[in-house]
XYZ file of C-alpha atoms in Angstrom:
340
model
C 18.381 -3.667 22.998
C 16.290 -2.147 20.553
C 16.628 0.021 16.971
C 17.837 3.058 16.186
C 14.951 3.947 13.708
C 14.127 7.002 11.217
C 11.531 8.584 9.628
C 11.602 10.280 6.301
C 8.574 12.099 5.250
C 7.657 12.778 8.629
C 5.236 14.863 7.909
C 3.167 13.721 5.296
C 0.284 11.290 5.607
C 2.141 8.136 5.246
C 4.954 9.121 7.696
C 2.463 10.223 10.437
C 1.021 7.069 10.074
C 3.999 5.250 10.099
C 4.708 6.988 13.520
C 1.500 5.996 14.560
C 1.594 2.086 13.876
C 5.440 1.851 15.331
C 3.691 2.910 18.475
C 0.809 0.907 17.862
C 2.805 -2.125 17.333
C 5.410 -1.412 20.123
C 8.087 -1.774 17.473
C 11.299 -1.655 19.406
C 12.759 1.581 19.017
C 15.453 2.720 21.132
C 16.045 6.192 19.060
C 13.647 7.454 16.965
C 14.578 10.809 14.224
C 12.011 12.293 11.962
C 13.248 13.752 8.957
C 10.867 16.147 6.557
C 12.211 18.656 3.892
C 14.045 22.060 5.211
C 10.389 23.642 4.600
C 8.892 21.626 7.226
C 12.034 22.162 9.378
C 11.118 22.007 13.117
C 7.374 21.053 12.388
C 5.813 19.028 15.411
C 4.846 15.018 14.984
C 3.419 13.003 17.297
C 4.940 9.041 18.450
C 2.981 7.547 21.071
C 2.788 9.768 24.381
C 6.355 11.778 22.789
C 6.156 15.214 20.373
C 9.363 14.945 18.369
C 10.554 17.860 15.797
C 11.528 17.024 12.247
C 15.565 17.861 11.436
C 16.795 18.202 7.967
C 16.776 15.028 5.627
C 19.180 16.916 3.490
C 22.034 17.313 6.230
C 20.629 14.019 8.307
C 23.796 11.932 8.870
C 22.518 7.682 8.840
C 25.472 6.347 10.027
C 24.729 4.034 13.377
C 20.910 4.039 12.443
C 19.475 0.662 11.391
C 16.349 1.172 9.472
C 14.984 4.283 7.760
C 11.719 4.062 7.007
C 11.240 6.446 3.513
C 8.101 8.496 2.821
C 9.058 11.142 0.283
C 8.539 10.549 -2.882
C 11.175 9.272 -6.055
C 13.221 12.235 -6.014
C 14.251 12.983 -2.818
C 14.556 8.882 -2.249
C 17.058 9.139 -5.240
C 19.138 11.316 -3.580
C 18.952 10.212 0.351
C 18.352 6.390 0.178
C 21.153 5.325 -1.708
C 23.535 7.396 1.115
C 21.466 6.018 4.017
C 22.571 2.095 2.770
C 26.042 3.334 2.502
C 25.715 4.589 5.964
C 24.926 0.991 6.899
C 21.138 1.863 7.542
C 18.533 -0.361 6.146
C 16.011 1.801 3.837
C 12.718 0.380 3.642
C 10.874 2.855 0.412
C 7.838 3.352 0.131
C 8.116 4.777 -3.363
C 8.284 3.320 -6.504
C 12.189 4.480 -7.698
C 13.077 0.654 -6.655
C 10.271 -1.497 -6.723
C 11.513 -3.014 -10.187
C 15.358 -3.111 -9.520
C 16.246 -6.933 -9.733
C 18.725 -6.391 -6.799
C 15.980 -4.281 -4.383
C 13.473 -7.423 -3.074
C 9.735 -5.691 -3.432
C 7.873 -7.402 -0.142
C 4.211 -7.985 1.478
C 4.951 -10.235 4.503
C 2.218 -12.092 4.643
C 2.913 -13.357 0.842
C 6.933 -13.090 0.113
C 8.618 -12.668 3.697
C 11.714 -15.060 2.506
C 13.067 -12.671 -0.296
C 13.438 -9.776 2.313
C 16.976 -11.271 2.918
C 17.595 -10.121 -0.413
C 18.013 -6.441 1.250
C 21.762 -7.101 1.616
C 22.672 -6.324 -2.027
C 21.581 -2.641 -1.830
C 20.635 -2.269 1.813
C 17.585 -1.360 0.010
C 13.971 -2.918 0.688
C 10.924 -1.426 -1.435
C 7.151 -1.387 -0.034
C 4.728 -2.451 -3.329
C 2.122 0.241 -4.574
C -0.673 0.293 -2.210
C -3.700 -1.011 -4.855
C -1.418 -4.085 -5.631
C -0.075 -4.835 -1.458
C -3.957 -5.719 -0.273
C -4.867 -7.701 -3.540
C -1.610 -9.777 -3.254
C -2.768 -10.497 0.052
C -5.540 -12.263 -0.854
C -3.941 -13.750 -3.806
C -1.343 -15.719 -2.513
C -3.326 -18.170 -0.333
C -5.617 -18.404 -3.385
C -2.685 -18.988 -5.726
C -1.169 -21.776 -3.165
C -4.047 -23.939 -3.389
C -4.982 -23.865 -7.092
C -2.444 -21.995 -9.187
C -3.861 -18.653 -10.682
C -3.439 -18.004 -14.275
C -5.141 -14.446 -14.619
C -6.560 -11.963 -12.725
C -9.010 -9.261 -14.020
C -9.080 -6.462 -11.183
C -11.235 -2.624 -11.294
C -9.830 -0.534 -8.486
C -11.865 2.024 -6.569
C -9.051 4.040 -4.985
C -9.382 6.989 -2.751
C -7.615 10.657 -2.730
C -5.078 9.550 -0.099
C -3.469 7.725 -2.319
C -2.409 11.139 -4.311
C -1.051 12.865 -0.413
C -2.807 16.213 1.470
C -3.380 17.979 -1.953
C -5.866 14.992 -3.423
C -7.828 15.133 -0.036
C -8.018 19.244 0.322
C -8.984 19.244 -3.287
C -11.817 16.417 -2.406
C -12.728 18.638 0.590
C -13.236 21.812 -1.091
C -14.257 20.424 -3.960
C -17.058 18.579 -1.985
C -17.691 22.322 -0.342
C -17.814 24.316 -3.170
C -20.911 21.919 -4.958
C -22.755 23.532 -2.046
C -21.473 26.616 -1.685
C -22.489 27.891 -5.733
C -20.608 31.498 -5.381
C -17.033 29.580 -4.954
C -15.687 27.368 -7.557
C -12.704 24.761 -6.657
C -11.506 23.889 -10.597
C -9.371 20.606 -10.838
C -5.764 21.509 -10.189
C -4.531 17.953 -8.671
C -6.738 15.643 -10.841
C -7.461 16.516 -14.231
C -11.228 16.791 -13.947
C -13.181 17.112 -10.686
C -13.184 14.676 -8.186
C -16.072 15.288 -5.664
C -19.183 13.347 -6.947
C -17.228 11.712 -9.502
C -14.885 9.001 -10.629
C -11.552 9.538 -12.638
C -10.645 6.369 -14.657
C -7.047 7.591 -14.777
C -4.138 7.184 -12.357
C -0.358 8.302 -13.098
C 0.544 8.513 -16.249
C -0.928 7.714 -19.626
C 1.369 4.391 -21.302
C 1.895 3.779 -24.836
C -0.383 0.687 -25.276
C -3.941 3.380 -23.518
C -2.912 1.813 -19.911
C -1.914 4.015 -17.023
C 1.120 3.863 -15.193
C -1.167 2.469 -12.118
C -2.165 -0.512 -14.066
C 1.068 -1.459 -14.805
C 2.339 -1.172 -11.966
C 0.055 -3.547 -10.414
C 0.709 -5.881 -13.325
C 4.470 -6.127 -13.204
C 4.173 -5.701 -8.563
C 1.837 -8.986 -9.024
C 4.313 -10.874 -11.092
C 7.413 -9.905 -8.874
C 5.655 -10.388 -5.462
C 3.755 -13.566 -6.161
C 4.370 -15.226 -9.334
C 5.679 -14.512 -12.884
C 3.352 -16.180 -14.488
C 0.235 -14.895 -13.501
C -1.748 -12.502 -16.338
C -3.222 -9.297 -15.065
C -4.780 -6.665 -16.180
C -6.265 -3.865 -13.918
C -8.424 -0.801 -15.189
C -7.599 1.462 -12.078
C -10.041 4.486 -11.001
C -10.157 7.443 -8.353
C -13.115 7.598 -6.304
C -14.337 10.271 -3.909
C -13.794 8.454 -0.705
C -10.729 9.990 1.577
C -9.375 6.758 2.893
C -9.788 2.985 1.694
C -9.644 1.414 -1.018
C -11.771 -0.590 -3.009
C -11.273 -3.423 -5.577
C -13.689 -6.031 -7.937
C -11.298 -8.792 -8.745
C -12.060 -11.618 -10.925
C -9.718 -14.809 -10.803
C -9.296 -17.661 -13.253
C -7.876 -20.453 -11.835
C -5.670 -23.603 -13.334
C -7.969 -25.880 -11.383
C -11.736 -25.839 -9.924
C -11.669 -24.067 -6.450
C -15.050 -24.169 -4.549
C -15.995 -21.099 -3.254
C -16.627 -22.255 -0.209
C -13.329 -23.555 0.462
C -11.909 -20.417 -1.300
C -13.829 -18.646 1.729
C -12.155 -20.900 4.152
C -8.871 -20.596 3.091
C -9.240 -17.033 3.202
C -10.400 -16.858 6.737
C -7.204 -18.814 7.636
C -5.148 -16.484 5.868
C -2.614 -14.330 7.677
C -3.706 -10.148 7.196
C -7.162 -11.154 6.177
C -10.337 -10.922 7.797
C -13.365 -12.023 5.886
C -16.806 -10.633 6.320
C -19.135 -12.062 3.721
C -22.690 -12.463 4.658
C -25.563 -11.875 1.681
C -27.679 -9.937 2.960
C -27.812 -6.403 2.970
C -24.524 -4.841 4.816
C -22.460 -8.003 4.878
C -19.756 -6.921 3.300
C -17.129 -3.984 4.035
C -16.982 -0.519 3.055
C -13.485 1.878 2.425
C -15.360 3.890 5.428
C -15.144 0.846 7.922
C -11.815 -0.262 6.704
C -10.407 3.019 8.083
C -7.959 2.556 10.803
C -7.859 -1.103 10.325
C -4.891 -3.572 9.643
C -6.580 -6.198 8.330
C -7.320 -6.965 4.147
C -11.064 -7.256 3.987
C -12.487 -9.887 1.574
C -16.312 -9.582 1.000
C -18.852 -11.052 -2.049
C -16.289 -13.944 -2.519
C -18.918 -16.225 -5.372
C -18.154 -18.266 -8.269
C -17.724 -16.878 -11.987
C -20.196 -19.155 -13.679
C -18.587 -17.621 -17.555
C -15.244 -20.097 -16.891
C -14.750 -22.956 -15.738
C -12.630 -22.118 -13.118
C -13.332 -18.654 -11.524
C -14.016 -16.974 -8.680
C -15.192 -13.305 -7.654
C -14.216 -11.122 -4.526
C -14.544 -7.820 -3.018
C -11.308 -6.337 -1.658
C -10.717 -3.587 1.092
C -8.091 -2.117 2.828
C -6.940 1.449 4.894
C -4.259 2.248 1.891
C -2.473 4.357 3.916
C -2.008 1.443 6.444
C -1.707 -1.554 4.337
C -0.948 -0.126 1.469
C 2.179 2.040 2.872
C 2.804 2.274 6.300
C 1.820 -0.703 8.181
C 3.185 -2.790 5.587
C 6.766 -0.865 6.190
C 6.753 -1.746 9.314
C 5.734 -5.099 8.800
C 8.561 -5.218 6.483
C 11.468 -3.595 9.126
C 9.637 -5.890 11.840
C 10.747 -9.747 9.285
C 13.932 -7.597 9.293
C 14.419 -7.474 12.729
C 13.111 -10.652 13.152
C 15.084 -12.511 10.427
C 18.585 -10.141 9.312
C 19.100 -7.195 11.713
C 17.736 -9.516 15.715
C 17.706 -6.822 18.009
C 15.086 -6.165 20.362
């Protein structure tokens, strides 16, 4: 007996892909709807060998469903999720309206797995932002072995991460440099993005950070542990998929890198590639597609006494949304929900 499963967002880039890793993964779905906004009404998706057509999120009734996996942004999610848990169906979000509610647990498998039995206060589960789900990643085996105290992180994050109108405007963008009689002006960034970088994602805070960097800073603390300083500078890059981040760690205690490498390797979600020579290390473009966290140029911080460097890459849209929802509603299964 398997799950009676739905998609929300269906359409968009992270519900596709959710699609495609439930397939991938031979999560066990018995019935599968795919729900998208009355615009995309009857739009075609694919799920494994099957072509299903979107119904109506607005009219979808949840009740008898057990997970609904959510893809559409705050707003609608504000609306719909809170009458999916009523229905009795499990939402797993992957937007950020409840990723700081006390009673929603906020969860990356390989690192917090045990608070997802906190989704029985709200039937509610939230998926992290997708810069702060790979770092935590490698983080938490890090932070087992020699307690981290703060983490300095730059993020190279691609257009994917802003949906289909931050890649189009890449695209054309991209075009138009080569093509001098059109002209593609910013509309989705606020200055151009092809052969560029934007130090600015979300919304400007009070104290100069973005809403990006904070959200990585208060995700770290809630997924991993309170007490761990971070501060991120976070930056869009013109890459389409994958992204990319420096992070420095300072450490309680001295932690070789060596075995740092090691315990990495071990690590569940992580594959390390981390050769010095030229190439040996990964690149957004070869993370594409991927599961797996990529940790590259791991090396010691010789300014503190007890730091360590790394390189960081993941397929956001995997990782960083869909593939870690489905990670999520598979601990579910596993742990809460055991069907299948």
């Amino acid at each position: 007996m398997g799950y009676r499963i739905v998609v929300a967002g269906a359409t968009g880039n992270v519900g596709r892909e959710m699609l495609n890793i439930l397939a991938e993964r031979e999560f066990p779905v018995d019935e599968i709807a795919v729900l998208a906004s009355r615009r995309s009404l009857g739009t075609e998706v694919s799920f494994g060998d099957k072509t299903l057509k979107t119904q109506d999120l607005a009219t979808f009734d949840f009740t008898g469903w057990d997970i609904a996996l959510f893809a559409v942004g705050s707003g609608p999610t504000k609306e719909f999720a809170p009458k999916a848990a009523k229905a009795g169906c499990v939402v797993i979000d992957n937007s950020s309206l409840y990723r700081y509610d006390p009673d929603v647990p906020l969860i990356v498998p390989e690192v917090n797995a045990d608070a997802v039995m906190g989704y029985s206060k709200k039937n509610i589960i939230a998926n992290p932002n997708c810069s702060t789900a790979q770092m935590v990643v490698a983080l938490k085996p890090l932070h087992d072995r020699a307690k981290i105290k703060r983490v300095v992180v730059s993020t190279y994050q691609s257009v994917s991460g802003s949906g289909k109108e931050g890649m189009d405007e890449l695209w054309d963008q991209t075009k138009a440099v080569y093509n001098p009689v059109s002209e593609v002006p910013p509309k989705k960034y606020p200055k151009e993005i092809a052969f560029n970088v934007i130090p600015h994602i979300d919304v400007f805070m009070e104290d100069g950070s973005t809403k990006e960097e904070w959200k990585m800073v208060v995700e770290t603390k809630k997924i991993v542990d309170p007490s761990i300083k971070l501060t991120a500078t976070c930056v869009r890059v013109p890459v389409f998929v994958g992204h990319a981040e420096a992070i420095n760690i300072e450490f309680e205690e001295f932690l070789d890198e060596d075995e740092a490498r090691d315990i990495l390797r071990e690590a569940p979600g992580i594959m390390v590639i981390d050769k010095r020579e030229d190439g040996g290390y990964v690149t957004p473009k070869e993370c594409v597609g991927d599961f797996a966290t990529f940790i590259s140029r791991i090396r010691q911080d010789s300014t503190i006494d007890n730091g360590l460097n790394l390189w960081c890459v993941s397929d956001n849209l995997r990782k960083g949304a869909a593939l870690n929802a489905v990670q999520i509603a598979e601990v579910l299964g596993q742990r809460a929900l055991k069907k299948g």
